[in-house]
Coordinates of C-alpha atoms and ligand atoms in Angstrom, one line a residue:
X1 CA 34.3 119.9 141.2
X2 CA 34.6 121.7 138.0
X3 CA 37.8 122.2 136.1
X4 CA 40.3 124.7 137.2
X5 CA 39.7 127.0 134.1
X6 CA 36.1 127.0 135.4
X7 CA 36.9 129.1 138.1
X8 CA 37.9 132.2 136.2
X9 CA 36.4 131.7 132.6
X10 CA 32.4 131.1 132.0
X11 CA 30.8 131.2 128.6
X12 CA 27.4 132.9 128.1
X13 CA 25.6 131.5 125.1
X14 CA 22.0 132.1 123.3
X15 CA 19.4 129.8 122.6
X16 CA 21.1 128.6 119.4
X17 CA 24.2 128.0 121.6
X18 CA 26.6 130.3 120.3
X19 CA 28.7 132.4 122.6
X20 CA 27.6 135.6 123.2
X21 CA 29.8 136.7 126.2
X22 CA 32.4 135.6 128.3
X23 CA 32.6 136.7 131.8
X24 CA 36.0 136.4 133.6
X25 CA 36.7 136.5 137.2
X26 CA 40.1 137.9 138.2
X27 CA 40.5 137.3 141.8
X28 CA 42.7 140.7 143.6
X29 CA 45.6 138.2 144.1
X30 CA 45.5 135.9 141.4
X31 CA 49.1 134.7 140.4
X32 CA 49.0 132.2 137.4
X33 CA 52.1 129.9 138.7
X34 CA 50.3 129.6 142.2
X35 CA 47.1 129.2 141.2
X36 CA 47.1 127.3 138.2
X37 CA 50.2 125.1 137.8
X38 CA 50.8 124.5 141.7
X39 CA 47.1 124.0 142.4
X40 CA 47.6 121.0 139.2
X41 CA 50.5 120.0 140.6
X42 CA 48.3 119.4 144.1
X43 CA 45.6 117.7 142.7
X44 CA 47.8 115.8 140.1
X45 CA 51.1 115.8 140.2
X46 CA 51.8 113.4 137.8
X47 CA 49.9 115.0 135.1
X48 CA 52.0 115.8 132.1
X49 CA 52.9 119.4 131.5
X50 CA 55.6 119.9 129.1
X51 CA 57.1 117.5 126.6
X52 CA 60.8 119.0 125.1
X53 CA 62.6 117.7 122.4
X54 CA 66.0 119.0 121.8
X55 CA 67.7 119.4 118.9
X56 CA 69.8 116.2 119.4
X57 CA 66.6 114.3 119.8
X58 CA 66.6 113.9 123.6
X59 CA 63.3 114.2 125.3
X60 CA 62.6 115.7 128.6
X61 CA 59.1 115.1 130.3
X62 CA 58.0 117.5 132.9
X63 CA 54.9 117.0 135.4
X64 CA 53.1 119.6 136.9
X65 CA 54.4 118.1 139.9
X66 CA 58.2 118.6 138.7
X67 CA 57.3 122.2 137.6
X68 CA 55.8 123.0 140.9
X69 CA 59.1 121.8 142.5
X70 CA 61.4 123.2 140.0
X71 CA 59.8 126.4 139.8
X72 CA 60.3 126.7 143.7
X73 CA 64.0 125.7 143.5
X74 CA 64.5 128.8 140.8
X75 CA 62.4 131.2 142.7
X76 CA 64.8 130.6 146.3
X77 CA 68.0 130.7 143.6
X78 CA 66.6 134.0 141.8
X79 CA 65.5 135.3 145.5
X80 CA 69.2 134.5 147.1
X81 CA 70.9 136.3 144.0
X82 CA 68.9 139.4 145.1
X83 CA 66.1 139.0 142.3
X84 CA 63.0 140.1 144.1
X85 CA 59.2 141.9 143.3
X86 CA 59.1 144.4 140.5
X87 CA 62.4 143.3 139.2
X88 CA 62.7 142.9 135.6
X89 CA 65.0 140.0 134.1
X90 CA 65.2 139.4 130.8
X91 CA 64.9 135.8 129.3
X92 CA 66.8 134.7 126.4
X93 CA 66.5 130.8 126.6
X94 CA 65.4 130.3 122.7
X95 CA 63.4 126.7 123.4
X96 CA 65.2 125.5 126.3
X97 CA 62.8 124.0 129.0
X98 CA 64.2 126.2 131.5
X99 CA 62.6 128.9 130.3
X100 CA 59.2 127.6 131.7
X101 CA 60.8 126.7 134.9
X102 CA 62.2 130.6 135.2
X103 CA 59.3 132.2 133.9
X104 CA 57.0 130.0 136.6
X105 CA 59.5 131.2 139.3
X106 CA 59.5 135.2 138.2
X107 CA 55.9 134.8 138.3
X108 CA 56.1 133.2 142.0
X109 CA 58.6 136.0 143.0
X110 CA 56.5 138.9 141.5
X111 CA 59.5 139.8 139.3
X112 CA 58.9 141.4 135.7
X113 CA 59.6 138.3 133.2
X114 CA 61.4 140.1 129.7
X115 CA 61.0 137.3 127.1
X116 CA 63.6 138.5 124.4
X117 CA 64.6 136.7 121.2
X118 CA 67.6 135.5 120.9
X119 CA 67.7 137.1 117.2
X120 CA 68.4 140.5 118.9
X121 CA 71.7 142.0 118.7
X122 CA 74.3 143.0 121.5
X123 CA 72.8 146.9 120.9
X124 CA 69.1 145.8 121.1
X125 CA 70.2 143.6 124.5
X126 CA 71.8 146.6 125.9
X127 CA 68.9 149.1 124.8
X128 CA 66.2 146.7 126.2
X129 CA 68.2 146.2 129.3
X130 CA 68.0 149.7 130.0
X131 CA 64.2 150.6 129.1
X132 CA 63.2 147.8 131.3
X133 CA 66.1 148.4 134.1
X134 CA 66.9 145.0 133.8
X135 CA 68.4 143.3 137.1
X136 CA 69.2 139.9 135.7
X137 CA 69.4 138.0 132.2
X138 CA 69.3 134.3 132.2
X139 CA 70.5 133.2 128.9
X140 CA 71.0 130.0 126.9
X141 CA 75.0 129.3 127.0
X142 CA 76.0 129.3 123.3
X143 CA 78.5 131.2 121.7
X144 CA 76.5 133.6 119.8
X145 CA 74.0 134.4 122.7
X146 CA 76.8 134.6 125.8
X147 CA 79.1 137.0 123.8
X148 CA 76.3 139.4 122.6
X149 CA 74.9 139.5 126.2
X150 CA 78.5 140.0 127.4
X151 CA 79.0 142.8 124.9
X152 CA 75.9 144.3 126.1
X153 CA 76.1 144.0 129.6
X154 CA 79.8 144.6 130.1
X155 CA 78.6 148.1 130.4
X156 CA 75.9 147.4 133.2
X157 CA 75.9 146.0 136.7
X158 CA 73.5 143.0 135.5
X159 CA 73.1 139.3 137.1
X160 CA 73.9 136.7 134.5
X161 CA 72.5 133.2 134.5
X162 CA 73.3 130.8 132.4
X163 CA 71.3 127.6 131.3
X164 CA 73.8 124.7 130.0
X165 CA 77.4 124.5 130.9
X166 CA 79.1 127.2 132.9
X167 CA 80.3 129.8 130.7
X168 CA 83.3 131.9 131.8
X169 CA 82.7 132.4 135.6
X170 CA 78.7 132.9 135.2
X171 CA 76.5 130.8 137.6
X172 CA 75.0 127.8 136.0
X173 CA 71.4 127.4 136.3
X174 CA 70.9 124.1 137.0
X175 CA 74.1 123.6 139.3
X176 CA 72.4 126.9 141.3
X177 CA 68.9 125.5 141.7
X178 CA 69.8 121.8 142.5
X179 CA 70.7 122.3 145.9
X180 CA 67.8 124.9 146.9
X181 CA 64.7 124.3 148.5
X182 CA 61.8 123.2 146.8
X183 CA 59.7 125.0 149.0
X184 CA 58.8 128.8 148.3
X185 CA 56.5 130.8 150.2
X186 CA 53.9 132.5 148.4
X187 CA 54.6 136.5 147.6
X188 CA 51.6 138.2 147.3
X189 CA 51.2 139.7 143.7
X190 CA 48.5 142.4 142.7
X191 CA 46.2 141.3 139.4
X192 CA 47.2 145.0 137.9
X193 CA 50.9 144.7 138.9
X194 CA 53.4 144.2 135.8
X195 CA 54.3 140.7 135.1
X196 CA 55.3 140.9 131.8
X197 CA 57.3 142.9 129.3
X198 CA 57.2 141.6 125.6
X199 CA 59.0 143.4 122.9
X200 CA 56.3 143.7 119.4
X201 CA 58.1 142.2 116.6
X202 CA 59.2 145.5 114.9
X203 CA 57.8 145.1 111.5
X204 CA 56.4 148.7 111.3
X205 CA 59.5 150.7 113.2
X206 CA 61.3 149.8 116.3
X207 CA 60.2 147.4 118.6
X208 CA 57.9 148.5 121.5
X209 CA 57.9 147.0 125.0
X210 CA 54.5 146.1 125.7
X211 CA 53.6 145.7 129.9
X212 CA 51.0 142.9 130.7
X213 CA 49.7 142.1 134.5
X214 CA 48.7 139.1 136.2
X215 CA 45.1 139.4 134.5
X216 CA 46.6 138.3 131.1
X217 CA 46.7 134.9 131.5
X218 CA 43.0 134.4 132.1
X219 CA 42.4 135.9 128.6
X220 CA 44.1 133.0 126.9
X221 CA 41.9 130.7 128.1
X222 CA 39.6 131.5 125.0
X223 CA 42.8 131.3 122.8
X224 CA 43.7 127.4 123.7
X225 CA 39.9 126.4 124.2
X226 CA 38.0 127.7 121.6
X227 CA 40.7 128.5 118.9
X228 CA 43.4 126.0 119.2
X229 CA 40.6 123.8 120.3
X230 CA 42.4 122.1 123.0
X231 CA 40.9 119.6 125.7
X232 CA 42.4 118.6 129.1
X233 CA 45.5 116.0 128.6
X234 CA 45.6 116.9 124.8
X235 CA 49.4 117.7 123.7
X236 CA 49.9 120.9 121.8
X237 CA 52.6 122.3 119.6
X238 CA 52.9 126.2 118.7
X239 CA 56.0 126.8 116.5
X240 CA 57.2 130.1 118.1
X241 CA 60.6 131.3 120.0
X242 CA 60.1 132.1 123.8
X243 CA 61.0 135.4 122.9
X244 CA 57.8 136.3 121.5
X245 CA 53.9 136.7 122.8
X246 CA 53.1 133.9 120.2
X247 CA 54.8 132.0 122.8
X248 CA 52.4 133.2 125.7
X249 CA 49.4 132.5 123.4
X250 CA 50.2 128.8 122.6
X251 CA 52.9 127.0 125.0
X252 CA 52.1 128.5 128.3
X253 CA 49.0 130.1 129.8
X254 CA 45.9 129.1 128.2
X255 CA 47.0 125.7 127.2
X256 CA 48.0 124.8 130.7
X257 CA 44.8 126.4 132.4
X258 CA 43.1 123.7 130.2
X259 CA 45.3 120.9 131.6
X260 CA 46.7 120.2 128.2
X261 CA 50.6 119.6 127.8
X262 CA 52.8 121.8 126.0
X263 CA 55.2 120.5 123.1
X264 CA 58.3 122.0 122.9
X265 CA 60.5 121.3 119.6
X266 CA 63.9 122.8 120.2
X267 CA 65.2 122.7 116.7
X268 CA 68.4 124.6 115.6
X269 CA 67.5 124.7 112.2
X270 CA 64.1 124.4 110.6
X271 CA 63.3 121.6 108.1
X272 CA 59.6 121.1 107.2
X273 CA 60.0 117.1 107.1
X274 CA 61.2 117.0 110.4
X275 CA 58.5 119.1 111.8
X276 CA 55.9 116.8 110.1
X277 CA 57.7 113.5 111.6
X278 CA 57.4 115.2 115.2
X279 CA 53.5 115.6 114.9
X280 CA 53.1 112.4 113.9
X281 CA 55.8 110.7 116.7
X282 CA 54.5 112.6 119.3
X283 CA 50.7 112.6 118.3
X284 CA 50.5 116.2 118.4
X285 CA 46.2 117.2 119.1
X286 CA 46.4 120.4 118.0
X287 CA 48.9 122.8 116.2
X288 CA 49.6 126.3 115.8
X289 CA 52.4 127.9 113.4
X290 CA 52.6 131.3 111.6
X291 CA 52.0 131.2 107.7
X292 CA 55.4 130.8 106.6
X293 CA 55.9 127.4 108.6
X294 CA 52.7 126.5 106.5
X295 CA 54.3 127.6 102.9
X296 CA 57.3 125.0 103.6
X297 CA 54.9 122.3 105.0
X298 CA 52.9 122.5 102.2
X299 CA 56.1 121.9 99.8
X300 CA 56.2 118.5 101.5
X301 CA 54.0 115.4 100.5
X302 CA 51.6 115.6 103.9
X303 CA 50.0 112.2 102.8
X304 CA 53.1 110.7 103.8
X305 CA 53.1 111.1 107.5
X306 CA 50.5 109.7 109.9
X307 CA 48.3 113.0 111.4
X308 CA 45.5 111.0 112.5
X309 CA 45.7 112.6 115.9
X310 CA 45.7 116.1 114.7
X311 CA 42.3 117.4 115.1
X312 CA 43.0 121.1 114.6
X313 CA 45.4 123.4 112.8
X314 CA 45.6 127.6 113.3
X315 CA 47.5 130.4 112.1
X316 CA 48.2 134.1 113.1
X317 CA 50.6 137.1 113.1
X318 CA 50.8 137.4 109.0
X319 CA 48.4 137.3 106.1
X320 CA 47.8 133.5 105.3
X321 CA 47.8 132.9 101.6
X322 CA 44.4 131.8 100.5
X323 CA 45.9 129.2 98.4
X324 CA 48.5 127.8 100.9
X325 CA 45.6 127.1 103.1
X326 CA 43.6 125.0 100.5
X327 CA 46.7 123.1 99.6
X328 CA 47.1 122.0 103.6
X329 CA 43.5 121.4 103.2
X330 CA 43.2 119.2 100.8
X331 CA 46.6 117.0 101.4
X332 CA 45.7 116.7 105.3
X333 CA 41.6 117.4 105.6
X334 CA 42.1 119.8 108.2
X335 CA 41.4 123.3 107.8
X336 CA 43.5 126.2 109.1
X337 CA 41.6 128.8 111.3
X338 CA 43.2 131.7 111.3
X339 CA 43.3 134.2 114.2
X340 CA 44.0 138.1 114.7
X341 CA 45.6 139.5 117.5
X342 CA 48.9 141.6 118.5
X343 CA 51.5 141.4 121.4
X344 CA 49.4 144.4 123.1
X345 CA 45.8 142.0 123.3
X346 CA 45.0 138.5 123.6
X347 CA 43.6 136.9 120.6
X348 CA 40.8 139.5 118.9
X349 CA 39.0 138.1 115.7
X350 CA 39.4 134.2 115.1
X351 CA 37.6 131.5 113.8
X352 CA 36.6 128.9 116.8
X353 CA 36.3 125.2 116.6
X354 CA 32.5 125.9 116.6
X355 CA 32.2 127.9 113.4
X356 CA 32.7 127.4 109.9
X357 CA 35.7 128.9 108.4
X358 CA 35.0 131.7 105.5
X359 CA 37.9 131.0 103.1
X360 CA 40.0 134.3 103.4
X361 CA 38.5 135.6 106.4
X362 CA 40.7 136.0 109.6
X363 CA 37.2 135.2 111.5
X364 CA 35.2 136.6 113.8
X365 CA 35.1 139.0 116.6
X366 CA 36.6 137.1 120.0
X367 CA 33.3 137.6 122.8
X368 CA 36.2 138.8 124.9
X369 CA 36.3 142.0 123.2
X370 CA 33.7 144.7 121.1
X371 CA 35.5 144.8 118.0
X372 CA 34.3 147.2 115.4
X373 CA 35.9 148.9 112.5
X374 CA 36.3 152.6 112.3
X375 CA 37.0 155.4 109.5
X376 CA 39.5 158.2 110.0
X377 CA 36.8 160.5 111.2
X378 CA 36.3 158.2 114.1
X379 CA 32.8 156.7 113.1
X380 CA 32.1 153.2 113.0
X381 CA 31.6 151.9 109.2
X382 CA 28.9 149.4 108.7
X383 CA 29.6 145.8 106.9
X384 CA 31.1 146.1 103.6
X385 CA 33.1 149.1 104.4
X386 CA 36.9 149.5 105.0
X387 CA 37.9 150.6 108.6
X388 CA 40.3 149.9 111.2
X389 CA 40.1 147.6 113.8
X390 CA 39.4 149.0 117.2
X391 CA 38.2 147.5 120.0
X392 CA 36.0 149.5 121.9
X393 CA 35.9 148.9 126.2
X394 CA 32.8 147.9 127.8
X395 CA 32.6 150.6 130.6
X396 CA 35.4 151.7 132.4
X397 CA 37.8 148.6 133.4
X398 CA 40.3 147.9 130.7
X399 CA 39.4 144.7 128.7
X400 CA 40.8 141.7 129.8
X401 CA 44.3 140.6 127.8
X402 CA 44.9 144.4 126.7
X403 CA 48.2 145.7 128.0
X404 CA 48.6 148.1 130.6
X405 CA 51.1 150.6 128.4
X406 CA 54.5 150.6 126.4
X407 CA 57.3 150.7 128.6
X408 CA 58.9 154.3 128.7
X409 CA 56.4 155.6 125.7
X410 CA 53.4 157.1 127.6
X411 CA 52.6 159.3 124.2
X412 CA 52.1 156.4 122.1
X413 CA 49.6 154.6 124.4
X414 CA 47.8 157.8 124.5
X415 CA 47.8 157.6 121.0
X416 CA 46.4 154.3 120.4
X417 CA 43.8 155.0 123.0
X418 CA 42.9 158.1 121.4
X419 CA 39.0 158.6 121.3
X420 CA 38.5 156.4 124.2
X421 CA 38.8 153.4 122.0
X422 CA 42.4 150.6 121.2
X423 CA 43.4 151.1 117.5
X424 CA 45.1 148.3 116.3
X425 CA 46.5 149.8 113.1
X426 CA 45.1 147.5 110.9
X427 CA 42.6 147.7 108.4
X428 CA 39.7 145.4 107.3
X429 CA 36.2 144.8 106.0
X430 CA 33.5 142.8 107.7
X431 CA 30.6 141.4 105.7
X432 CA 27.1 141.0 106.9
X433 CA 27.9 137.6 108.9
X434 CA 30.6 139.3 111.0
X435 CA 33.6 137.6 109.0
X436 CA 36.6 139.9 109.1
X437 CA 38.6 140.3 105.8
X438 CA 42.3 141.7 106.4
X439 CA 43.1 144.4 104.5
X440 CA 46.8 145.5 105.5
X441 CA 48.5 147.5 108.3
X442 CA 47.3 151.5 108.1
X443 CA 50.6 152.0 106.2
X444 CA 50.6 149.3 104.0
X445 CA 47.4 150.1 102.4
X446 CA 48.2 151.4 99.1
X447 CA 46.5 154.9 98.0
X448 CA 46.9 154.8 94.3
X449 CA 45.3 157.3 91.8
X450 CA 42.0 157.6 94.5
X451 CA 41.6 154.2 95.2
X452 CA 42.9 152.3 98.2
X453 CA 44.6 148.7 97.9
X454 CA 45.0 146.2 100.5
X455 CA 48.3 144.3 99.8
X456 CA 46.7 141.0 101.1
X457 CA 44.3 140.7 98.0
X458 CA 46.8 141.3 95.4
X459 CA 49.6 139.0 97.2
X460 CA 46.7 136.3 97.6
X461 CA 46.1 136.3 93.6
X462 CA 49.7 136.3 92.9
X463 CA 50.3 132.9 95.7
X464 CA 47.8 131.3 93.2
X465 CA 50.3 131.3 90.0
X466 CA 52.2 128.3 90.5
X467 CA 55.7 130.4 89.7
X468 CA 55.3 132.3 92.9
X469 CA 56.6 130.9 96.4
X470 CA 56.4 133.9 98.5
X471 CA 55.2 137.7 97.5
X472 CA 54.8 141.1 99.1
X473 CA 53.1 143.9 97.7
X474 CA 53.8 147.4 98.4
X475 CA 53.2 151.0 97.5
X476 CA 55.8 152.3 95.0
X477 CA 56.1 156.3 94.4
X478 CA 54.4 157.7 91.6
X479 CA 54.3 161.7 90.6
X480 CA 51.1 161.2 88.6
X481 CA 49.2 158.8 90.8
X482 CA 50.7 159.4 94.3
X483 CA 52.0 155.7 94.3
X484 CA 51.6 152.5 92.0
X485 CA 51.4 148.8 93.1
X486 CA 54.8 147.1 93.2
X487 CA 55.3 143.1 94.0
X488 CA 58.1 141.9 94.9
X489 CA 57.9 138.1 94.3
X490 CA 60.0 134.9 95.2
X491 CA 59.8 132.5 92.0
X492 CA 59.1 128.6 93.2
X493 CA 62.2 126.4 91.9
X494 CA 62.2 125.7 88.0
X495 CA 61.0 129.4 87.2
X496 CA 63.1 132.0 85.5
X497 CA 62.7 135.3 86.3
X498 CA 61.9 137.3 83.0
X499 CA 59.9 140.4 81.5
X500 CA 57.5 137.7 80.0
X501 CA 56.6 136.0 83.3
X502 CA 56.2 139.5 85.0
X503 CA 53.7 140.4 82.4
X504 CA 52.0 137.1 82.9
X505 CA 51.9 137.5 86.3
X506 CA 50.2 140.9 85.8
X507 CA 47.7 139.6 83.7
X508 CA 47.2 136.7 86.1
X509 CA 46.3 139.6 88.5
X510 CA 44.3 141.6 85.8
X511 CA 41.8 138.8 85.3
X512 CA 41.2 138.1 88.8
X513 CA 40.7 141.5 90.2
X514 CA 39.6 145.0 89.5
X515 CA 42.1 146.7 87.0
X516 CA 43.4 149.4 89.4
X517 CA 45.3 146.6 91.6
X518 CA 47.4 145.1 89.1
X519 CA 51.2 145.3 90.2
X520 CA 52.8 147.6 87.6
X521 CA 56.2 147.1 89.1
X522 CA 57.5 143.6 89.3
X523 CA 60.6 142.7 91.0
X524 CA 62.1 139.1 91.3
X525 CA 63.9 138.6 94.3
X526 CA 65.6 136.0 96.1
X527 CA 65.1 137.4 99.8
X528 CA 62.2 139.4 101.6
X529 CA 63.1 141.9 104.5
X530 CA 61.8 140.1 107.6
X531 CA 61.7 141.1 111.4
X532 CA 63.8 138.8 113.4
X533 CA 60.9 136.5 113.9
X534 CA 60.4 136.1 110.4
X535 CA 57.6 138.7 109.6
X536 CA 57.7 140.0 105.9
X537 CA 58.6 143.9 106.4
X538 CA 56.6 145.6 103.6
X539 CA 57.8 148.9 105.6
X540 CA 61.6 148.1 105.1
X541 CA 60.7 147.4 100.9
X542 CA 58.8 150.6 100.9
X543 CA 61.4 152.8 102.9
X544 CA 63.6 151.9 100.4
X545 CA 61.8 152.6 97.2
X546 CA 60.7 156.1 98.6
X547 CA 64.2 156.5 99.7
X548 CA 65.7 156.0 96.4
X549 CA 62.7 158.1 94.7
X550 CA 63.9 160.9 96.8
X551 CA 67.4 160.8 95.9
X552 CA 66.6 160.5 92.3
X553 CA 64.3 163.8 92.6
Ligands
LIG601 P1 55.5 146.3 115.5 O1 54.3 146.3 116.2 O2 56.7 146.4 116.1 O3 55.5 146.7 114.1 P2 54.2 143.7 114.6 O4 52.6 144.7 114.8 O5 54.3 142.9 113.5 O6 55.2 144.7 115.0 P3 52.9 142.0 116.6 O7 52.3 142.2 117.7 O8 54.0 140.3 116.7 O9 54.1 143.1 116.2 O10 52.0 141.4 115.3 C1 50.7 141.9 115.3 C2 50.1 142.6 113.8 O11 50.4 141.5 113.2 C3 48.8 142.8 113.8 O12 48.8 143.9 114.3 C4 48.6 142.5 112.4 O13 49.2 143.6 111.6 C5 49.5 141.4 112.4 N1 48.9 140.1 112.1 C6 48.2 139.3 113.2 N2 47.4 138.5 112.5 C7 47.3 138.5 111.5 C8 46.6 137.7 110.5 N3 45.8 136.7 111.0 N4 46.0 138.2 109.5 C9 47.1 139.6 109.2 N5 47.8 140.0 109.9 C10 48.0 139.3 111.4
LIG602 MG1 52.1 146.2 115.9

């Protein structure tokens, strides 16, 4: 008998052994919770599925058998509370293991899970609850979260379930499920029913609510198998809060499809040394984290840790500075392989475990998609030319893993599908071997004196300078040039912000890139504007600069 994932996923390889196509099978009533998790529970109930380490160091280990039992209990509980098929339920559960029990229970019920970051404000919760028509909120019992929820839902009639001890008179998750039956009768869901609403990171503007259907998990088999590089029985760690799509990429579907276990590290405050200790102690096999985490990891002495079990390291979500990548590799011997994708899609571009990583490249097109680069006139551009990353559908069916709409914003959905292709709004260049190089978001590309400058290239150079810890390159308004390049820079400890260093940094870029790319404006700062999941928001810097320029006009 083959592996479970093989019922849904088949690689077609050419004579050189390279994957040329991936054939996926989406049975009309496929439901990840029953057909993958419960099937493992049936075939091998003691198989490890999740290891959770709390902030206090308490460890909880759950097998697939326990996940089935607990998610059945939770599904029965939710049903009794009045949650049923197509109801939307917001999950504000940070990294509590109850998140995984809850989301599986919601999948079983056919309800729509809305994983949400705990960083959002009461106003965001209220707005999102309205957009999503939220029927219930399951949240962590911490004052900061419960108070926000209270403020947000006082105005609405929403069921509230709390994880942890009781909060005021609200129902306690574990108390509720304890007395419930652990047998739940299957609810039939259809492959194109809505399963998830995920909010985007809000890097370029207000976060959008992305709708995914029941086929979405199948698209992540490739993510876990070919990019993260995991095998059945591995332990994988992705650093991400449960509220972001990164969590679906790295701590849920693909991993469990493959029979790997996920490590959940439930820290309150991030310390690089603690994470490294965890990688060593838990013998993590495959690891994924956003670039910012690696920026902190490489400040530690990585050689001090025994990372012998770690086979692979990956990153996505933001430009990865080459310098940071190189430092990590030189200390660990592991090459960080990048991936590119969006909340709206699965992994679009990456370096798989079978490909060699090209320095500075985000990788090659995933065989799940036909990825092309397109110019502003809608023409596909050849290798070596800049274009927007687009996905060209194969026939009529929506490519697997791609969202089915923005909740409450059909116009935006039509816009991103204009001309019959999916527009990522990100710019890249591809070389003749199919390696993609990220230039920036459409709006972040700087147009100066007729030249087009991708912020990533300039940031990469600046990051090579020993004084620079982090930076963001943006367009700054200029009467003569349209815009000039501005670099906002956070310095490493021990460096002093002064004009001399500014000139040195400008010369540093001038020597390494075309002259028009050097930052005419350097600003030393202590903090960069970020989204609530930690991404640098170049849009915010730009907006402030343009606003100021207007005021001075
Ligand atoms: P919003 O859509 O609300 O502005 P967002 O685009 O940051 O936020 P996500 O869906 O979390 O929301 O992120 C996807 C985006 O992240 C991509 O469109 C791209 O701009 C960026 N990104 C993803 N992977 C990479 C990568 N490897 N290198 C550079 N940028 C990346
Ligand atoms: Mg986006």
